[in-house]
Short mmCIF file of C-alpha atoms in Angstrom, two decimals:
data_model
loop_
_atom_site.label_atom_id
_atom_site.label_comp_id
_atom_site.label_asym_id
_atom_site.label_seq_id
_atom_site.Cartn_x
_atom_site.Cartn_y
_atom_site.Cartn_z
CA MET A 1 -3.63 2.66 -2.51
CA THR A 2 -3.38 -0.96 -2.67
CA GLU A 3 -5.33 -4.14 -2.26
CA ALA A 4 -3.47 -4.31 1.03
CA LEU A 5 -5.32 -1.18 2.06
CA LEU A 6 -8.66 -2.72 1.23
CA THR A 7 -10.70 -5.10 3.35
CA PRO A 8 -9.94 -8.65 2.12
CA ASP A 9 -13.57 -9.63 1.79
CA ALA A 10 -14.78 -12.29 -0.61
CA PRO A 11 -13.77 -11.31 -4.15
CA ALA A 12 -16.11 -11.25 -7.09
CA PRO A 13 -16.99 -14.64 -8.63
CA VAL A 14 -14.78 -15.33 -11.62
CA PHE A 15 -15.63 -18.91 -12.61
CA THR A 16 -16.12 -20.01 -16.15
CA LYS A 17 -18.51 -22.68 -14.88
CA PRO A 18 -20.19 -23.49 -11.58
CA ALA A 19 -17.92 -24.99 -9.00
CA ALA A 20 -18.12 -25.53 -5.31
CA ARG A 21 -15.79 -23.44 -3.22
CA VAL A 22 -14.97 -23.54 0.43
CA SER A 23 -15.21 -20.05 1.86
CA LYS A 24 -11.89 -18.96 3.30
CA PRO A 25 -11.65 -17.40 6.75
CA GLN A 26 -11.40 -13.64 6.92
CA LEU A 27 -8.14 -12.06 8.05
CA PRO A 28 -9.20 -9.28 10.44
CA ALA A 29 -5.75 -9.02 12.01
CA LEU A 30 -4.30 -7.96 8.66
CA THR A 31 -7.01 -5.31 8.42
CA GLY A 32 -5.83 -4.03 11.79
CA VAL A 33 -2.23 -4.02 10.57
CA ARG A 34 -3.29 -1.77 7.70
CA THR A 35 -4.63 0.71 10.24
CA LEU A 36 -1.27 1.02 11.95
CA LEU A 37 0.62 1.21 8.65
CA ALA A 38 -1.61 3.93 7.21
CA VAL A 39 -1.53 5.98 10.43
CA ASN A 40 2.25 5.70 10.60
CA ILE A 41 2.59 6.91 7.02
CA MET A 42 0.37 9.90 7.87
CA LEU A 43 2.62 10.64 10.86
CA PHE A 44 5.67 10.24 8.61
CA HIS A 45 4.39 13.01 6.34
CA PHE A 46 3.18 15.20 9.23
CA THR A 47 5.23 14.28 12.26
CA PRO A 48 3.83 15.39 15.62
CA PRO A 49 6.14 16.79 18.33
CA HIS A 50 7.45 14.92 21.36
CA MET A 51 7.69 11.52 19.66
CA THR A 52 10.96 10.63 21.33
CA TYR A 53 10.57 6.86 21.59
CA LEU A 54 8.38 6.44 18.51
CA TYR A 55 10.41 8.76 16.31
CA PRO A 56 12.67 6.03 14.82
CA VAL A 57 9.55 4.24 13.55
CA ILE A 58 7.70 7.35 12.39
CA ASP A 59 10.74 8.84 10.65
CA ASN A 60 11.21 5.64 8.64
CA SER A 61 7.57 4.75 8.01
CA TYR A 62 8.11 5.01 4.25
CA VAL A 63 9.14 1.35 4.51
CA PHE A 64 5.53 0.45 5.19
CA VAL A 65 4.61 1.25 1.58
CA GLY A 66 6.52 -1.90 0.66
CA PHE A 67 4.60 -3.75 3.38
CA PHE A 68 1.37 -2.69 1.65
CA PHE A 69 2.55 -4.14 -1.67
CA LEU A 70 3.54 -7.38 0.06
CA LEU A 71 0.07 -7.54 1.64
CA SER A 72 -1.52 -6.77 -1.72
CA GLY A 73 0.02 -9.78 -3.42
CA TYR A 74 -0.71 -11.92 -0.37
CA VAL A 75 -4.40 -11.00 -0.11
CA LEU A 76 -5.03 -11.46 -3.84
CA ALA A 77 -3.34 -14.86 -3.92
CA TYR A 78 -5.03 -15.90 -0.67
CA ASN A 79 -8.43 -15.23 -2.22
CA TYR A 80 -7.86 -16.32 -5.81
CA ALA A 81 -4.96 -18.79 -6.08
CA ASP A 82 -6.80 -22.07 -5.46
CA ARG A 83 -10.23 -21.20 -6.85
CA PRO A 84 -11.60 -23.85 -9.23
CA GLY A 85 -11.89 -22.81 -12.85
CA ARG A 86 -9.88 -20.22 -14.68
CA LEU A 87 -9.74 -16.60 -13.62
CA VAL A 88 -11.87 -14.47 -15.93
CA LYS A 89 -9.71 -11.40 -16.49
CA ARG A 90 -12.58 -9.07 -17.30
CA ASP A 91 -14.44 -9.85 -14.09
CA PHE A 92 -11.27 -9.73 -12.02
CA TRP A 93 -10.25 -6.34 -13.40
CA ARG A 94 -13.77 -4.97 -12.93
CA ALA A 95 -13.70 -6.03 -9.29
CA ARG A 96 -10.28 -4.40 -8.81
CA PHE A 97 -11.45 -1.23 -10.57
CA ALA A 98 -14.45 -1.08 -8.27
CA ARG A 99 -12.11 -1.29 -5.30
CA LEU A 100 -9.50 1.16 -6.52
CA TYR A 101 -10.96 3.92 -8.61
CA PRO A 102 -13.92 5.52 -6.76
CA ILE A 103 -11.83 6.87 -3.87
CA TYR A 104 -9.04 7.72 -6.28
CA LEU A 105 -11.42 9.77 -8.40
CA LEU A 106 -12.76 11.41 -5.23
CA SER A 107 -9.21 12.42 -4.28
CA LEU A 108 -8.67 14.07 -7.66
CA VAL A 109 -11.95 15.97 -7.41
CA LEU A 110 -11.50 17.06 -3.78
CA PHE A 111 -7.98 18.29 -4.40
CA PHE A 112 -8.49 19.85 -7.81
CA THR A 113 -7.03 23.11 -6.48
CA MET A 114 -3.64 21.41 -6.12
CA LEU A 115 -3.29 21.76 -9.87
CA GLY A 116 -2.56 25.44 -9.33
CA ALA A 117 0.66 24.57 -7.53
CA GLU A 118 1.52 22.02 -10.23
CA TRP A 119 1.03 24.65 -12.93
CA HIS A 120 3.57 26.95 -11.29
CA ALA A 121 6.05 24.20 -10.42
CA ARG A 122 6.27 22.46 -13.81
CA SER A 123 6.76 23.22 -17.48
CA HIS A 124 3.62 23.47 -19.56
CA GLY A 125 4.48 20.20 -21.29
CA GLN A 126 4.89 18.36 -18.00
CA PHE A 127 1.66 19.84 -16.70
CA VAL A 128 -0.33 18.61 -19.72
CA GLU A 129 1.34 15.21 -19.46
CA GLY A 130 0.45 14.99 -15.77
CA ILE A 131 -3.18 15.98 -16.44
CA ILE A 132 -3.44 13.14 -18.97
CA LEU A 133 -1.54 10.42 -17.10
CA THR A 134 -2.86 10.92 -13.57
CA PRO A 135 -6.56 10.08 -14.14
CA LEU A 136 -5.38 7.00 -16.08
CA LEU A 137 -3.27 5.78 -13.14
CA LEU A 138 -0.13 6.01 -15.27
CA GLN A 139 1.74 8.86 -13.57
CA GLY A 140 3.86 6.45 -11.53
CA TRP A 141 5.61 5.26 -14.68
CA SER A 142 7.18 8.72 -15.02
CA PRO A 143 9.76 9.47 -12.28
CA ALA A 144 9.28 13.19 -12.86
CA LEU A 145 5.47 13.09 -12.63
CA ALA A 146 4.93 10.33 -10.07
CA THR A 147 3.83 12.75 -7.34
CA PHE A 148 1.69 14.93 -9.62
CA TRP A 149 -1.63 16.21 -8.18
CA ASN A 150 -1.69 13.82 -5.20
CA THR A 151 1.78 13.04 -3.85
CA VAL A 152 0.95 9.58 -2.48
CA ALA A 153 -1.13 8.42 -5.47
CA TRP A 154 1.89 7.06 -7.35
CA THR A 155 1.22 3.86 -5.41
CA LEU A 156 -2.01 3.46 -7.37
CA SER A 157 -0.02 3.32 -10.60
CA CYS A 158 1.96 0.44 -9.14
CA GLU A 159 -1.18 -1.30 -7.90
CA ALA A 160 -2.93 -0.93 -11.27
CA ALA A 161 0.07 -2.51 -13.01
CA PHE A 162 0.11 -5.41 -10.54
CA TYR A 163 -3.63 -5.95 -10.92
CA PHE A 164 -3.21 -6.09 -14.67
CA ALA A 165 -0.44 -8.69 -14.43
CA PHE A 166 -1.93 -10.83 -11.64
CA PRO A 167 -4.08 -13.17 -13.81
CA TRP A 168 -0.94 -14.28 -15.67
CA ILE A 169 1.34 -14.39 -12.61
CA ILE A 170 -1.03 -16.62 -10.67
CA ARG A 171 -1.15 -19.14 -13.54
CA LEU A 172 2.61 -19.74 -13.44
CA GLN A 173 3.93 -23.10 -12.27
CA TRP A 174 4.62 -22.45 -8.61
CA PRO A 175 6.67 -24.78 -6.36
CA LYS A 176 4.61 -27.07 -4.17
CA SER A 177 6.86 -27.72 -1.18
CA PRO A 178 7.36 -25.26 1.69
CA GLY A 179 11.14 -25.45 1.35
CA ARG A 180 11.12 -24.43 -2.30
CA LEU A 181 8.59 -21.68 -1.67
CA ILE A 182 10.74 -20.25 1.13
CA ALA A 183 13.76 -20.38 -1.18
CA LEU A 184 11.76 -18.64 -3.91
CA LEU A 185 10.56 -15.98 -1.48
CA LEU A 186 14.11 -15.23 -0.35
CA GLY A 187 15.33 -15.27 -3.96
CA VAL A 188 12.66 -12.80 -5.07
CA TRP A 189 13.50 -10.58 -2.10
CA CYS A 190 17.21 -10.55 -2.99
CA LEU A 191 16.42 -9.88 -6.66
CA GLY A 192 14.30 -6.90 -5.66
CA LEU A 193 17.24 -5.41 -3.76
CA VAL A 194 19.66 -5.66 -6.70
CA PRO A 195 18.74 -2.35 -8.41
CA HIS A 196 18.97 -0.52 -5.07
CA ALA A 197 22.36 -2.07 -4.28
CA LEU A 198 23.59 -1.08 -7.74
CA TYR A 199 22.37 2.47 -7.13
CA LEU A 200 24.22 2.52 -3.83
CA HIS A 201 27.41 1.39 -5.57
CA PHE A 202 27.34 3.53 -8.74
CA ASN A 203 25.48 6.66 -7.49
CA PRO A 204 24.07 7.43 -10.99
CA ASP A 205 22.46 10.68 -9.79
CA HIS A 206 25.88 11.88 -8.57
CA LEU A 207 24.57 12.88 -5.16
CA ALA A 208 27.09 14.57 -2.91
CA GLY A 209 26.17 12.73 0.28
CA PRO A 210 24.27 9.68 1.51
CA THR A 211 20.70 9.35 0.23
CA ASP A 212 17.77 10.17 2.48
CA ARG A 213 14.05 10.95 2.17
CA TYR A 214 14.85 14.38 0.68
CA SER A 215 17.30 13.14 -1.98
CA SER A 216 16.16 13.65 -5.55
CA GLY A 217 17.29 12.60 -9.01
CA MET A 218 15.88 10.68 -11.94
CA TRP A 219 17.28 7.32 -10.88
CA ILE A 220 16.38 7.54 -7.22
CA ARG A 221 12.86 8.66 -8.14
CA MET A 222 12.61 5.67 -10.44
CA LEU A 223 13.48 3.36 -7.55
CA LYS A 224 11.12 5.17 -5.17
CA TYR A 225 8.02 5.51 -7.32
CA THR A 226 7.82 3.30 -10.42
CA PRO A 227 6.00 -0.07 -10.52
CA LEU A 228 9.00 -2.18 -11.53
CA ALA A 229 10.79 -1.20 -8.31
CA TYR A 230 8.06 -2.94 -6.26
CA ALA A 231 7.28 -5.87 -8.55
CA CYS A 232 9.41 -8.31 -6.54
CA THR A 233 7.73 -7.28 -3.29
CA PHE A 234 4.30 -7.90 -4.83
CA VAL A 235 5.40 -11.29 -6.22
CA GLY A 236 6.86 -12.04 -2.81
CA GLY A 237 3.39 -11.54 -1.34
CA ILE A 238 1.93 -14.04 -3.81
CA THR A 239 4.70 -16.50 -2.94
CA LEU A 240 3.96 -16.02 0.75
CA ALA A 241 0.28 -16.84 0.18
CA LYS A 242 1.31 -20.02 -1.64
CA LEU A 243 3.54 -20.90 1.30
CA GLN A 244 0.76 -20.16 3.78
CA ALA A 245 -1.59 -22.49 1.87
CA CYS A 246 0.75 -25.48 2.08
CA MET A 247 1.71 -25.11 5.74
CA THR A 248 -0.11 -26.40 8.80
CA LEU A 249 0.75 -24.25 11.79
CA ALA A 250 -0.63 -24.66 15.28
CA THR A 251 -1.92 -21.64 17.15
CA ARG A 252 1.14 -21.53 19.39
CA HIS A 253 3.45 -21.63 16.36
CA ARG A 254 1.70 -18.64 14.77
CA ALA A 255 1.85 -16.83 18.09
CA TRP A 256 5.59 -17.42 18.32
CA ILE A 257 6.12 -16.27 14.73
CA ALA A 258 4.02 -13.12 15.23
CA GLY A 259 5.64 -12.29 18.56
CA ALA A 260 9.17 -12.90 17.31
CA SER A 261 8.64 -10.84 14.15
CA LEU A 262 7.12 -7.93 16.11
CA ALA A 263 10.05 -8.02 18.54
CA ALA A 264 12.54 -8.15 15.68
CA ILE A 265 10.89 -5.23 13.88
CA GLY A 266 10.83 -3.17 17.08
CA LEU A 267 14.46 -4.00 17.85
CA PHE A 268 15.49 -3.10 14.32
CA PHE A 269 13.88 0.34 14.50
CA ALA A 270 15.30 0.95 17.97
CA LYS A 271 18.89 -0.13 17.31
CA ALA A 272 19.72 -0.75 13.66
CA VAL A 273 17.63 1.45 11.37
CA THR A 274 20.23 4.23 11.20
CA HIS A 275 22.89 1.76 10.06
CA VAL A 276 21.07 0.56 6.92
CA PRO A 277 21.34 2.79 3.82
CA TYR A 278 18.11 4.63 2.99
CA ILE A 279 17.93 3.27 -0.54
CA LEU A 280 18.10 -0.34 0.68
CA MET A 281 15.40 0.35 3.25
CA HIS A 282 13.23 1.75 0.47
CA GLY A 283 13.94 -1.36 -1.61
CA GLY A 284 12.32 -3.80 0.80
CA PHE A 285 15.09 -4.60 3.26
CA LEU A 286 12.53 -5.54 5.93
CA VAL A 287 10.36 -7.76 3.71
CA PRO A 288 11.38 -11.04 5.46
CA LEU A 289 10.28 -9.65 8.84
CA PHE A 290 7.05 -8.29 7.37
CA ALA A 291 6.41 -11.66 5.71
CA ALA A 292 6.88 -13.50 9.01
CA LEU A 293 4.43 -11.14 10.70
CA VAL A 294 1.82 -11.75 8.00
CA VAL A 295 2.10 -15.51 8.50
CA GLY A 296 1.85 -15.13 12.26
CA LEU A 297 -1.28 -12.98 12.00
CA SER A 298 -3.03 -15.23 9.46
CA GLY A 299 -4.53 -17.42 12.17
CA GLN A 300 -5.93 -17.34 15.68
CA ASN A 301 -3.56 -16.27 18.44
CA ILE A 302 -3.13 -13.55 21.05
CA PHE A 303 -1.33 -11.17 18.68
CA ALA A 304 -3.89 -11.65 15.90
CA ALA A 305 -6.67 -10.95 18.41
CA ALA A 306 -5.00 -7.68 19.41
CA PHE A 307 -4.72 -6.48 15.81
CA ALA A 308 -8.29 -7.62 15.11
CA TRP A 309 -9.76 -5.43 17.89
CA LYS A 310 -12.95 -3.94 16.43
CA PRO A 311 -12.04 -0.22 16.57
CA ILE A 312 -8.71 -0.95 14.86
CA GLU A 313 -10.40 -3.18 12.29
CA LEU A 314 -12.96 -0.45 11.49
CA LEU A 315 -10.20 2.05 10.84
CA GLY A 316 -8.44 -0.62 8.79
CA GLN A 317 -11.44 -0.78 6.48
CA ALA A 318 -11.02 2.96 5.91
CA SER A 319 -7.23 2.80 5.62
CA TYR A 320 -7.26 3.01 1.83
CA ALA A 321 -9.19 6.28 1.96
CA LEU A 322 -6.99 7.49 4.83
CA PHE A 323 -3.83 6.81 2.85
CA LEU A 324 -5.06 8.42 -0.34
CA LEU A 325 -6.68 11.51 1.19
CA HIS A 326 -4.43 12.42 4.12
CA PHE A 327 -1.57 14.19 2.35
CA ASN A 328 -3.48 16.80 0.40
CA PHE A 329 -6.19 17.18 3.03
CA ILE A 330 -3.81 18.05 5.86
CA ASN A 331 -1.86 20.35 3.57
CA LEU A 332 -5.08 22.18 2.74
CA LEU A 333 -5.94 22.50 6.43
CA ARG A 334 -2.54 24.08 6.98
CA ASN A 335 -2.56 26.26 3.86
CA TYR A 336 -5.92 27.78 4.83
CA HIS A 337 -5.03 27.93 8.55
CA VAL A 338 -8.20 26.04 9.46
CA PRO A 339 -7.16 25.09 13.04
CA GLU A 340 -6.27 28.74 13.75
CA ARG A 341 -9.54 30.05 12.32
CA LEU A 342 -11.47 27.57 14.45
CA HIS A 343 -9.35 28.54 17.50
CA LEU A 344 -8.12 24.94 17.77
CA ALA A 345 -4.44 25.54 16.99
CA ALA A 346 -3.47 24.49 20.50
CA TYR A 347 -4.75 20.99 19.73
CA ASP A 348 -3.01 20.66 16.40
CA PRO A 349 -1.70 18.48 14.75
CA TRP A 350 -3.96 16.09 16.64
CA ILE A 351 -7.11 17.89 15.51
CA SER A 352 -5.94 17.57 11.90
CA TYR A 353 -5.33 13.84 12.35
CA ALA A 354 -8.81 13.40 13.82
CA ALA A 355 -10.43 15.34 10.99
CA THR A 356 -8.55 13.20 8.47
CA LEU A 357 -9.78 9.99 10.10
CA VAL A 358 -13.37 11.29 10.02
CA LEU A 359 -12.98 12.21 6.34
CA ALA A 360 -11.60 8.74 5.54
CA ILE A 361 -14.45 6.90 7.28
CA ALA A 362 -17.03 9.17 5.62
CA ALA A 363 -15.44 8.61 2.21
CA MET A 364 -15.50 4.85 2.75
CA GLN A 365 -19.18 4.82 3.78
CA LEU A 366 -20.54 7.43 1.37
CA VAL A 367 -18.38 6.90 -1.72
CA GLU A 368 -16.23 3.76 -1.70
CA LYS A 369 -18.82 1.17 -0.69
CA PRO A 370 -21.82 2.53 -2.70
CA ALA A 371 -19.68 3.03 -5.82
CA ARG A 372 -18.24 -0.46 -5.54
CA ARG A 373 -21.69 -2.00 -5.24
CA ALA A 374 -22.92 -0.02 -8.25
CA ILE A 375 -19.99 -1.07 -10.42
CA LEU A 376 -20.22 -4.74 -9.44
CA LYS A 377 -23.95 -4.87 -10.25
CA ARG A 378 -22.95 -4.72 -13.88
CA ARG A 379 -20.79 -7.82 -13.53
CA THR A 380 -21.70 -10.67 -15.83
CA ALA A 381 -23.23 -13.52 -13.86
CA PRO A 382 -21.53 -16.94 -13.98
CA ALA A 383 -22.89 -19.34 -16.57
CA GLN A 384 -25.72 -21.53 -15.34
#
């Protein structure tokens, strides 16, 4: 889905001339966070039974899509913002394409049969439009076609738009002081909520009751799926990386920030989530808490060590494939009654979750990594 779903390893060299660069520390805790976010989104789409205490989190895990976009801007800016020399757009975009497209193409090929359902559900004109736009990562710009072929892949349209804009965004004149960066981060967050607040006030889709995950209409789909609806969250991630770069935080301070943000997030889901309108939740209402957690986990402390546990980190590396493949794959397992045919229905949905995790890890090892290496071999070497 997003750069946030991808391991934040060293990006491709993009210098116009040789320059020394200090290698930045890896952020394994954020890789672990991606594991939990991706798994929760899978559980959101296919909720298991008997989730009494976890149900408030699982039932609202759509909010973690915004967390991914925040992480995406953060990871890109963390890796690229202070590199000497000017960002070479061609090399940057090639590196992002190598990250994004191989698994995306795999998802379209694996789930080609889903086009049968699309053919019956849409007009012929919409079907042709979807066939054209989806391989080009443009379907998310159309509220009606955003979920065409692979329901969750609209996020890739957003990510592609943000990748395209990043070389210009990062060259803007950013504030230097922590205070101004915090003010900018809060301002961008508030700006991102404006369209959702206006929707709440004017109800342009003329819905009869309060909005929820099943509400539909052109305007609500625009706010749920199109790139502009998440642009402020992505820019907020870049701002957060700038803030992180100019702060010096001791280990205990990061531990306090991580612990407090985790407690606040848990308390919100336990006590307050039902009191916040759905459309505001979808618009990034929790971004400040997510931002605090990212800062807390961007260093060494007890909470970062927990999220960086090796098994969680390994799954985090496959979280992009897990996110992109889970929806159609589990639907296919159910449509063809695979657990029943294998006499494993008593263990479902857990057997379906396990099969999806195995598929994601295999896709990462056999498709994502080899394809990325092959694409990046064609990269133009820096000038000598």
